[in-house]
């Protein structure tokens, strides 16, 4: 037995091969084991399915590769079921795994595999609708206990309109690197497999990926025939989303969202950093979130409390509908943007603001903000006891003035009437502004107030 172990390259199929077909090669592999790296070079043709169990290897680094001899994936077509069960360090490379029409079983079944790699393969089933209850085109089963296993798909084309990838188990990391995937990904039962997408092109015809994805990096995501937003969680970094997204992720970093975005039901404080939101942005029940370094081109709606918002660009309206404890600093608001706080308390400072409207706050602090050129600029307080304090000594006589003069609108509950607090006259329930005055540097042209 020890003298018969496989090592080196062996041909499969064609004229004068070492092995007639893949099943024969795998049978000898199981019987003899390997004494070094082995490659089964498969010649062009159609082959049946096969099963690989645990095989004996001399060291933990020995690998077995089954690949097209000419390195053209379309030249080697494998029909029937392929099963890797308890297999370690096996590589399927540049093969076409074509499922049969109306197949009811998994094309590729991976059970408790470790350090296995499927690379540059095409795995497809154009029909995809006849799989059994516990089957799919690719079925991945991981153990629930024991050591953590690893399985990788790299540079593969994976296509099935239904039941594309199913998974179950716990103790496995599943990587998809530079793959193009079309279809559906879901779990057969409650699954805790860590699924990581890196640099993939993903098109889903399902709307629910909650509790499926652990992380997604540098991928392009679209949906087809999905009337609702794509429900998704996991860490999202550097992706482009061409579909509406309803996100339960706690880390959303450097992504581009070309359609509407909602962050909802996040159980821990979400971090939203460095993203571009082309359309509407909304948060629901995601309390104590941090937003920094983002570009918001559409309207924003915040439906939670204790937000920390800094170093962002806002090109449209920003609305806080309720809550308190918000901290808004060092942001740039477009001159046509309105910052609305409805029954929401906030500390607002060091911003470039367009328009500001605050309705019935119990407590607010505003200081050191610039009001950029608008049409016209307006600052409106409807309620009691907001503080608008922005003094600075701006001349040699140490005369105290407001550095960012703005008009304070005071509306009543019934009529939009207001007065201007431009002197030191004490009034009831009025805001204060610095030294209780506004300095108007009038110009010779028309002044619009």
CSV table of C-alpha atoms in Angstrom, one decimal:
chain,number,residue,atom,x,y,z
A,1,UNK,CA,0.0,0.0,0.0
A,2,UNK,CA,2.7,2.5,0.9
A,3,UNK,CA,4.6,1.8,-2.3
A,4,UNK,CA,1.5,2.3,-4.4
A,5,UNK,CA,0.5,5.8,-3.3
A,6,UNK,CA,-0.2,8.3,-6.0
A,7,UNK,CA,2.1,11.3,-6.8
A,8,UNK,CA,2.4,13.6,-9.8
A,9,UNK,CA,0.2,14.0,-12.9
A,10,UNK,CA,-2.2,11.5,-14.3
A,11,UNK,CA,-4.4,11.7,-17.5
A,12,UNK,CA,-8.1,10.9,-17.5
A,13,UNK,CA,-10.1,10.0,-20.6
A,14,UNK,CA,-9.1,10.3,-24.2
A,15,UNK,CA,-6.6,7.9,-25.9
A,16,UNK,CA,-4.3,5.8,-23.7
A,17,UNK,CA,-5.1,7.5,-20.4
A,18,UNK,CA,-4.0,6.6,-17.0
A,19,UNK,CA,-7.6,6.4,-16.0
A,20,UNK,CA,-10.6,5.9,-18.2
A,21,UNK,CA,-12.8,8.3,-16.4
A,22,UNK,CA,-13.0,10.5,-13.3
A,23,UNK,CA,-14.8,7.8,-11.2
A,24,UNK,CA,-12.0,5.4,-11.9
A,25,UNK,CA,-9.3,7.9,-10.9
A,26,UNK,CA,-11.2,8.7,-7.7
A,27,UNK,CA,-11.6,5.1,-6.8
A,28,UNK,CA,-7.8,4.5,-7.0
A,29,UNK,CA,-7.3,7.7,-5.0
A,30,UNK,CA,-9.5,6.4,-2.2
A,31,UNK,CA,-7.8,3.0,-2.3
A,32,UNK,CA,-4.1,4.0,-2.5
A,33,UNK,CA,-3.9,7.6,-1.1
A,34,UNK,CA,-1.3,10.1,-2.1
A,35,UNK,CA,2.4,10.6,-1.3
A,36,UNK,CA,2.6,14.2,-2.6
A,37,UNK,CA,0.6,16.6,-4.8
A,38,UNK,CA,-1.5,14.9,-7.4
A,39,UNK,CA,-3.2,16.3,-10.5
A,40,UNK,CA,-5.8,14.4,-12.6
A,41,UNK,CA,-5.7,16.1,-16.0
A,42,UNK,CA,-9.1,15.5,-17.6
A,43,UNK,CA,-9.2,15.4,-21.4
A,44,UNK,CA,-12.1,17.0,-23.4
A,45,UNK,CA,-15.4,15.1,-23.2
A,46,UNK,CA,-18.5,14.4,-21.1
A,47,UNK,CA,-18.1,12.5,-17.8
A,48,UNK,CA,-20.4,11.1,-15.2
A,49,UNK,CA,-20.6,12.2,-11.6
A,50,UNK,CA,-18.4,11.0,-8.8
A,51,UNK,CA,-17.9,10.9,-5.0
A,52,UNK,CA,-14.7,11.6,-3.1
A,53,UNK,CA,-14.4,10.6,0.6
A,54,UNK,CA,-11.4,11.1,2.9
A,55,UNK,CA,-8.2,9.9,1.3
A,56,UNK,CA,-4.8,9.2,2.9
A,57,UNK,CA,-2.0,11.7,2.4
A,58,UNK,CA,1.5,11.8,3.5
A,59,UNK,CA,1.5,15.4,4.9
A,60,UNK,CA,-1.1,18.0,5.7
A,61,UNK,CA,0.0,20.0,2.7
A,62,UNK,CA,-0.6,17.4,0.0
A,63,UNK,CA,-3.4,18.3,-2.4
A,64,UNK,CA,-5.4,16.6,-5.2
A,65,UNK,CA,-6.5,18.6,-8.2
A,66,UNK,CA,-9.1,17.5,-10.8
A,67,UNK,CA,-8.8,19.9,-13.8
A,68,UNK,CA,-9.2,20.2,-17.6
A,69,UNK,CA,-5.9,19.2,-19.2
A,70,UNK,CA,-6.2,22.0,-21.8
A,71,UNK,CA,-7.3,24.5,-19.1
A,72,UNK,CA,-10.5,25.2,-21.0
A,73,UNK,CA,-13.4,24.7,-18.7
A,74,UNK,CA,-16.0,24.3,-21.4
A,75,UNK,CA,-14.1,21.3,-22.8
A,76,UNK,CA,-14.8,19.1,-19.8
A,77,UNK,CA,-18.5,18.6,-19.0
A,78,UNK,CA,-19.4,16.6,-15.9
A,79,UNK,CA,-23.0,15.4,-15.8
A,80,UNK,CA,-24.6,13.8,-12.7
A,81,UNK,CA,-24.0,14.4,-9.0
A,82,UNK,CA,-20.6,15.4,-7.6
A,83,UNK,CA,-20.2,14.8,-3.9
A,84,UNK,CA,-17.2,15.7,-1.6
A,85,UNK,CA,-17.8,14.0,1.8
A,86,UNK,CA,-15.2,14.6,4.5
A,87,UNK,CA,-12.7,15.6,1.8
A,88,UNK,CA,-9.6,17.5,2.7
A,89,UNK,CA,-7.5,19.6,0.3
A,90,UNK,CA,-9.2,18.8,-3.0
A,91,UNK,CA,-9.4,21.2,-5.9
A,92,UNK,CA,-11.9,21.3,-8.8
A,93,UNK,CA,-10.3,23.5,-11.5
A,94,UNK,CA,-11.6,24.7,-14.8
A,95,UNK,CA,-14.5,22.3,-15.2
A,96,UNK,CA,-18.1,22.7,-16.4
A,97,UNK,CA,-20.6,21.2,-14.0
A,98,UNK,CA,-23.8,21.1,-16.1
A,99,UNK,CA,-26.9,20.0,-14.2
A,100,UNK,CA,-29.4,17.8,-16.1
A,101,UNK,CA,-32.7,19.3,-17.0
A,102,UNK,CA,-35.4,18.7,-14.3
A,103,UNK,CA,-32.7,17.4,-11.9
A,104,UNK,CA,-34.1,16.7,-8.4
A,105,UNK,CA,-30.8,16.3,-6.5
A,106,UNK,CA,-27.8,18.6,-5.8
A,107,UNK,CA,-25.4,19.0,-8.6
A,108,UNK,CA,-22.5,19.7,-6.2
A,109,UNK,CA,-22.9,18.4,-2.7
A,110,UNK,CA,-20.1,19.5,-0.2
A,111,UNK,CA,-20.3,17.7,3.2
A,112,UNK,CA,-17.8,18.6,6.0
A,113,UNK,CA,-15.1,19.6,3.5
A,114,UNK,CA,-12.0,21.4,4.6
A,115,UNK,CA,-9.6,23.5,2.6
A,116,UNK,CA,-11.3,22.5,-0.6
A,117,UNK,CA,-11.3,24.9,-3.6
A,118,UNK,CA,-13.6,25.1,-6.6
A,119,UNK,CA,-12.0,27.5,-9.0
A,120,UNK,CA,-12.7,28.8,-12.6
A,121,UNK,CA,-15.7,26.4,-12.9
A,122,UNK,CA,-19.1,27.0,-14.4
A,123,UNK,CA,-21.9,25.5,-12.4
A,124,UNK,CA,-25.3,26.0,-13.9
A,125,UNK,CA,-28.9,24.7,-14.2
A,126,UNK,CA,-31.1,26.8,-16.6
A,127,UNK,CA,-34.3,25.2,-15.2
A,128,UNK,CA,-33.5,25.0,-11.5
A,129,UNK,CA,-37.1,24.5,-10.3
A,130,UNK,CA,-37.3,20.7,-9.7
A,131,UNK,CA,-35.0,20.2,-6.8
A,132,UNK,CA,-36.3,18.2,-3.8
A,133,UNK,CA,-37.1,19.7,-0.4
A,134,UNK,CA,-33.6,19.3,1.0
A,135,UNK,CA,-31.7,19.8,-2.3
A,136,UNK,CA,-30.3,22.6,-4.4
A,137,UNK,CA,-27.9,23.1,-7.2
A,138,UNK,CA,-25.1,23.6,-4.7
A,139,UNK,CA,-25.7,22.1,-1.3
A,140,UNK,CA,-23.2,22.8,1.5
A,141,UNK,CA,-23.4,20.9,4.8
A,142,UNK,CA,-21.0,21.9,7.7
A,143,UNK,CA,-20.7,20.2,11.1
A,144,UNK,CA,-22.3,21.7,14.2
A,145,UNK,CA,-19.4,20.9,16.5
A,146,UNK,CA,-15.6,20.5,16.2
A,147,UNK,CA,-13.0,22.6,14.4
A,148,UNK,CA,-13.8,25.4,12.0
A,149,UNK,CA,-13.6,24.2,8.3
A,150,UNK,CA,-12.9,26.3,5.2
A,151,UNK,CA,-14.4,26.1,1.7
A,152,UNK,CA,-13.7,28.5,-1.2
A,153,UNK,CA,-15.3,29.2,-4.5
A,154,UNK,CA,-13.0,31.4,-6.7
A,155,UNK,CA,-13.7,32.9,-10.2
A,156,UNK,CA,-16.7,30.7,-10.7
A,157,UNK,CA,-19.9,31.3,-12.7
A,158,UNK,CA,-22.8,30.0,-10.7
A,159,UNK,CA,-26.3,30.2,-12.2
A,160,UNK,CA,-29.7,28.8,-11.3
A,161,UNK,CA,-33.0,30.7,-11.1
A,162,UNK,CA,-34.1,28.8,-8.0
A,163,UNK,CA,-32.4,27.0,-5.1
A,164,UNK,CA,-28.9,28.1,-6.3
A,165,UNK,CA,-27.0,27.6,-3.1
A,166,UNK,CA,-28.3,26.0,0.2
A,167,UNK,CA,-26.3,25.7,3.3
A,168,UNK,CA,-26.7,24.3,6.8
A,169,UNK,CA,-24.5,23.8,9.8
A,170,UNK,CA,-22.2,26.0,11.9
A,171,UNK,CA,-18.5,25.2,11.8
A,172,UNK,CA,-17.4,26.5,8.4
A,173,UNK,CA,-16.1,29.6,6.7
A,174,UNK,CA,-17.5,29.8,3.1
A,175,UNK,CA,-15.7,32.2,0.8
A,176,UNK,CA,-16.8,33.4,-2.7
A,177,UNK,CA,-14.0,35.3,-4.4
A,178,UNK,CA,-14.4,37.0,-7.8
A,179,UNK,CA,-17.5,34.9,-8.6
A,180,UNK,CA,-20.5,35.7,-10.7
A,181,UNK,CA,-23.7,34.4,-9.0
A,182,UNK,CA,-27.3,34.5,-10.2
A,183,UNK,CA,-30.2,33.1,-8.3
A,184,UNK,CA,-31.0,32.4,-4.6
A,185,UNK,CA,-29.0,31.8,-1.5
A,186,UNK,CA,-30.6,30.5,1.6
A,187,UNK,CA,-30.3,28.0,4.5
A,188,UNK,CA,-32.0,24.6,4.6
A,189,UNK,CA,-32.4,25.0,8.4
A,190,UNK,CA,-31.1,27.5,10.9
A,191,UNK,CA,-27.5,27.9,9.7
A,192,UNK,CA,-24.5,29.7,11.2
A,193,UNK,CA,-22.0,29.3,8.4
A,194,UNK,CA,-19.9,32.3,7.9
A,195,UNK,CA,-20.4,33.4,4.3
A,196,UNK,CA,-18.0,36.0,2.9
A,197,UNK,CA,-18.3,37.6,-0.6
A,198,UNK,CA,-15.2,39.2,-2.0
A,199,UNK,CA,-15.2,41.1,-5.4
A,200,UNK,CA,-18.3,39.3,-6.7
A,201,UNK,CA,-21.0,40.2,-9.2
A,202,UNK,CA,-24.2,39.2,-7.5
A,203,UNK,CA,-27.7,39.1,-9.0
A,204,UNK,CA,-30.5,37.9,-6.7
A,205,UNK,CA,-34.1,37.1,-7.5
A,206,UNK,CA,-34.9,36.8,-3.8
A,207,UNK,CA,-35.6,39.7,-1.4
A,208,UNK,CA,-34.4,38.2,1.9
A,209,UNK,CA,-30.8,37.6,2.8
A,210,UNK,CA,-31.1,38.2,6.5
A,211,UNK,CA,-28.9,35.9,8.6
A,212,UNK,CA,-27.2,34.6,5.4
A,213,UNK,CA,-24.2,36.8,4.7
A,214,UNK,CA,-21.5,37.4,7.2
A,215,UNK,CA,-19.5,40.0,5.2
A,216,UNK,CA,-19.5,41.4,1.7
A,217,UNK,CA,-16.5,43.3,0.3
A,218,UNK,CA,-16.1,45.0,-3.1
A,219,UNK,CA,-19.1,43.4,-4.8
A,220,UNK,CA,-21.7,44.6,-7.2
A,221,UNK,CA,-25.2,43.7,-6.1
A,222,UNK,CA,-28.4,43.8,-8.2
A,223,UNK,CA,-31.9,42.2,-8.0
A,224,UNK,CA,-34.2,40.9,-10.7
A,225,UNK,CA,-38.0,40.5,-10.4
A,226,UNK,CA,-37.9,41.6,-6.7
A,227,UNK,CA,-40.7,44.1,-6.0
A,228,UNK,CA,-39.4,45.0,-2.5
A,229,UNK,CA,-36.1,46.1,-1.0
A,230,UNK,CA,-33.3,43.5,-0.6
A,231,UNK,CA,-33.2,42.6,3.1
A,232,UNK,CA,-29.5,42.1,4.0
A,233,UNK,CA,-27.2,42.0,7.0
A,234,UNK,CA,-23.5,41.3,7.6
A,235,UNK,CA,-20.6,43.7,7.3
A,236,UNK,CA,-20.7,45.7,4.1
A,237,UNK,CA,-17.5,47.3,2.8
A,238,UNK,CA,-16.8,48.8,-0.6
A,239,UNK,CA,-19.8,47.4,-2.5
A,240,UNK,CA,-22.1,48.9,-5.1
A,241,UNK,CA,-25.8,48.3,-4.7
A,242,UNK,CA,-28.0,48.8,-7.7
A,243,UNK,CA,-31.2,47.9,-5.9
A,244,UNK,CA,-33.3,49.1,-2.9
A,245,UNK,CA,-31.7,48.0,0.3
A,246,UNK,CA,-33.2,47.3,3.8
A,247,UNK,CA,-30.1,46.8,5.9
A,248,UNK,CA,-29.7,45.2,9.3
A,249,UNK,CA,-25.9,45.5,9.3
A,250,UNK,CA,-23.9,47.0,12.1
A,251,UNK,CA,-21.0,48.2,9.8
A,252,UNK,CA,-21.6,49.9,6.5
A,253,UNK,CA,-18.4,51.3,5.1
A,254,UNK,CA,-17.4,52.9,1.8
A,255,UNK,CA,-20.4,51.5,-0.2
A,256,UNK,CA,-22.3,53.1,-3.1
A,257,UNK,CA,-26.1,52.9,-2.9
A,258,UNK,CA,-27.7,53.8,-6.2
A,259,UNK,CA,-31.2,53.2,-5.0
A,260,UNK,CA,-33.1,53.8,-1.7
A,261,UNK,CA,-31.6,52.7,1.5
A,262,UNK,CA,-33.1,51.9,4.9
A,263,UNK,CA,-31.2,50.9,8.1
A,264,UNK,CA,-33.6,49.1,10.4
A,265,UNK,CA,-33.8,46.8,13.4
A,266,UNK,CA,-30.1,47.0,14.2
A,267,UNK,CA,-29.6,45.5,17.7
A,268,UNK,CA,-26.2,47.2,18.2
A,269,UNK,CA,-25.1,50.7,17.3
A,270,UNK,CA,-24.6,50.8,13.5
A,271,UNK,CA,-21.5,52.5,12.0
A,272,UNK,CA,-22.1,54.2,8.6
A,273,UNK,CA,-18.8,55.6,7.3
A,274,UNK,CA,-17.6,56.8,4.0
A,275,UNK,CA,-20.7,55.8,1.9
A,276,UNK,CA,-22.4,57.5,-1.0
A,277,UNK,CA,-26.3,57.5,-1.0
A,278,UNK,CA,-27.6,58.5,-4.3
A,279,UNK,CA,-31.3,58.5,-3.3
A,280,UNK,CA,-33.4,58.4,-0.1
A,281,UNK,CA,-31.7,57.4,3.2
A,282,UNK,CA,-33.8,56.4,6.2
A,283,UNK,CA,-33.1,54.8,9.6
A,284,UNK,CA,-35.7,53.1,11.7
A,285,UNK,CA,-35.2,51.7,15.2
A,286,UNK,CA,-31.4,51.8,14.8
A,287,UNK,CA,-30.5,53.8,17.9
A,288,UNK,CA,-27.2,55.4,18.7
A,289,UNK,CA,-25.9,55.2,15.2
A,290,UNK,CA,-22.7,56.9,14.0
A,291,UNK,CA,-22.7,58.6,10.5
A,292,UNK,CA,-19.4,60.0,9.3
A,293,UNK,CA,-17.8,60.9,6.0
A,294,UNK,CA,-20.8,60.1,3.9
A,295,UNK,CA,-22.4,61.8,0.8
A,296,UNK,CA,-26.1,62.1,1.0
A,297,UNK,CA,-27.6,63.2,-2.4
A,298,UNK,CA,-31.2,62.3,-1.6
A,299,UNK,CA,-33.4,63.2,1.4
A,300,UNK,CA,-32.5,61.8,4.8
A,301,UNK,CA,-35.0,60.7,7.5
A,302,UNK,CA,-33.8,59.8,11.0
A,303,UNK,CA,-36.3,57.9,13.1
A,304,UNK,CA,-34.2,57.1,16.2
A,305,UNK,CA,-32.3,58.8,19.0
A,306,UNK,CA,-28.7,59.5,20.1
A,307,UNK,CA,-27.2,59.8,16.7
A,308,UNK,CA,-23.6,61.0,16.2
A,309,UNK,CA,-23.3,62.8,12.8
A,310,UNK,CA,-20.1,64.4,11.7
A,311,UNK,CA,-18.1,65.2,8.5
A,312,UNK,CA,-20.9,64.5,6.1
A,313,UNK,CA,-22.1,66.2,2.9
A,314,UNK,CA,-25.9,66.7,2.7
A,315,UNK,CA,-27.3,67.8,-0.6
A,316,UNK,CA,-31.0,67.5,0.2
A,317,UNK,CA,-33.3,67.8,3.2
A,318,UNK,CA,-32.5,66.1,6.6
A,319,UNK,CA,-35.4,65.3,8.9
A,320,UNK,CA,-35.2,64.1,12.5
A,321,UNK,CA,-38.7,63.0,13.4
A,322,UNK,CA,-38.3,62.2,17.1
A,323,UNK,CA,-35.8,61.3,19.8
A,324,UNK,CA,-33.1,63.2,21.5
A,325,UNK,CA,-29.4,63.3,22.3
A,326,UNK,CA,-28.4,63.9,18.7
A,327,UNK,CA,-24.9,65.4,18.1
A,328,UNK,CA,-24.5,67.1,14.7
A,329,UNK,CA,-21.1,68.6,14.0
A,330,UNK,CA,-18.6,69.5,11.2
A,331,UNK,CA,-21.1,68.7,8.4
A,332,UNK,CA,-21.6,70.6,5.1
A,333,UNK,CA,-25.3,71.2,4.1
A,334,UNK,CA,-26.1,72.4,0.6
A,335,UNK,CA,-27.7,75.9,0.5
A,336,UNK,CA,-31.0,74.3,-0.6
A,337,UNK,CA,-30.9,71.7,2.2
A,338,UNK,CA,-33.1,72.1,5.3
A,339,UNK,CA,-32.2,70.6,8.6
A,340,UNK,CA,-35.5,69.8,10.4
A,341,UNK,CA,-35.7,68.7,14.0
A,342,UNK,CA,-39.3,67.8,15.0
A,343,UNK,CA,-39.6,67.2,18.7
A,344,UNK,CA,-35.9,66.2,18.6
A,345,UNK,CA,-33.2,67.6,20.8
A,346,UNK,CA,-29.7,68.1,19.4
A,347,UNK,CA,-26.4,69.8,19.8
A,348,UNK,CA,-25.5,71.4,16.5
A,349,UNK,CA,-22.1,73.1,16.0
A,350,UNK,CA,-19.4,73.8,13.5
A,351,UNK,CA,-21.6,73.1,10.5
A,352,UNK,CA,-22.2,74.9,7.2
A,353,UNK,CA,-26.0,75.1,7.3
A,354,UNK,CA,-28.6,76.1,4.6
A,355,UNK,CA,-32.0,76.3,6.3
A,356,UNK,CA,-32.7,75.2,9.9
A,357,UNK,CA,-36.1,74.4,11.4
A,358,UNK,CA,-36.7,73.3,14.9
A,359,UNK,CA,-40.1,72.4,16.3
A,360,UNK,CA,-40.8,72.3,20.0
A,361,UNK,CA,-37.5,71.1,21.4
A,362,UNK,CA,-37.1,70.6,25.1
A,363,UNK,CA,-33.4,71.4,24.8
A,364,UNK,CA,-31.1,72.4,22.0
A,365,UNK,CA,-27.7,73.9,21.6
A,366,UNK,CA,-26.5,75.6,18.5
A,367,UNK,CA,-23.2,77.3,18.2
A,368,UNK,CA,-20.4,78.2,15.8
A,369,UNK,CA,-22.3,77.4,12.6
A,370,UNK,CA,-22.1,79.1,9.3
A,371,UNK,CA,-25.2,79.8,7.3
A,372,UNK,CA,-24.4,79.5,3.6
A,373,UNK,CA,-26.1,81.5,0.9
A,374,UNK,CA,-29.6,80.4,0.4
A,375,UNK,CA,-32.8,81.7,-1.1
A,376,UNK,CA,-33.2,83.0,1.5
A,377,UNK,CA,-31.5,81.6,4.6
A,378,UNK,CA,-33.8,81.0,7.5
A,379,UNK,CA,-33.5,79.8,11.0
A,380,UNK,CA,-36.9,78.9,12.6
A,381,UNK,CA,-37.6,78.0,16.2
A,382,UNK,CA,-41.1,77.0,17.1
A,383,UNK,CA,-41.1,76.3,20.8
A,384,UNK,CA,-39.4,77.3,24.0
A,385,UNK,CA,-35.9,77.7,25.3
A,386,UNK,CA,-33.5,76.8,22.5
A,387,UNK,CA,-30.1,78.3,22.8
A,388,UNK,CA,-28.4,79.9,19.8
A,389,UNK,CA,-25.1,81.2,21.0
A,390,UNK,CA,-22.2,82.2,18.8
A,391,UNK,CA,-20.3,85.2,20.0
A,392,UNK,CA,-16.8,86.3,19.2
A,393,UNK,CA,-14.6,89.4,19.7
A,394,UNK,CA,-14.2,90.6,16.2
A,395,UNK,CA,-12.8,94.1,16.5
A,396,UNK,CA,-10.1,96.0,18.5
A,397,UNK,CA,-12.6,97.4,21.0
A,398,UNK,CA,-13.6,93.9,22.1
A,399,UNK,CA,-17.1,94.6,21.0
A,400,UNK,CA,-19.1,91.3,21.2
A,401,UNK,CA,-20.9,90.4,18.1
A,402,UNK,CA,-22.5,87.2,16.5
A,403,UNK,CA,-20.0,85.9,13.9
A,404,UNK,CA,-22.7,84.1,12.0
A,405,UNK,CA,-25.7,86.5,11.9
A,406,UNK,CA,-29.0,84.9,11.2
A,407,UNK,CA,-32.7,85.8,11.6
A,408,UNK,CA,-34.5,84.0,14.4
A,409,UNK,CA,-38.1,83.1,13.4
A,410,UNK,CA,-40.6,82.6,16.3
A,411,UNK,CA,-43.8,81.1,15.1
A,412,UNK,CA,-46.9,80.7,17.2
A,413,UNK,CA,-48.9,77.5,17.4
A,414,UNK,CA,-51.7,78.8,15.3
A,415,UNK,CA,-50.3,81.4,13.0
A,416,UNK,CA,-46.9,81.7,11.2
A,417,UNK,CA,-46.2,85.1,12.7
A,418,UNK,CA,-42.9,86.0,14.1
A,419,UNK,CA,-40.8,88.9,15.4
A,420,UNK,CA,-37.1,89.7,14.9
A,421,UNK,CA,-35.0,89.9,18.0
A,422,UNK,CA,-32.5,92.5,16.8
A,423,UNK,CA,-31.9,94.5,20.0
A,424,UNK,CA,-31.6,93.9,23.7
A,425,UNK,CA,-35.3,94.1,24.5
A,426,UNK,CA,-36.4,91.2,26.7
A,427,UNK,CA,-39.2,89.2,25.3
A,428,UNK,CA,-41.1,86.2,26.6
A,429,UNK,CA,-40.0,82.7,25.5
A,430,UNK,CA,-37.5,84.0,23.0
A,431,UNK,CA,-34.3,82.5,21.8
A,432,UNK,CA,-31.1,84.2,22.6
A,433,UNK,CA,-28.3,84.9,20.2
A,434,UNK,CA,-24.9,85.6,21.6
A,435,UNK,CA,-24.9,89.1,23.0
A,436,UNK,CA,-28.6,89.2,22.3
A,437,UNK,CA,-28.2,91.0,19.1
A,438,UNK,CA,-27.7,90.5,15.4
A,439,UNK,CA,-25.3,92.6,13.3
A,440,UNK,CA,-26.6,93.3,9.9
A,441,UNK,CA,-24.0,94.5,7.5
A,442,UNK,CA,-26.3,95.9,4.9
A,443,UNK,CA,-25.2,96.3,1.3
A,444,UNK,CA,-26.2,98.8,-1.3
A,445,UNK,CA,-28.0,96.3,-3.4
A,446,UNK,CA,-31.5,94.9,-2.7
A,447,UNK,CA,-31.6,93.1,0.6
A,448,UNK,CA,-34.1,90.2,0.9
A,449,UNK,CA,-35.1,89.2,4.4
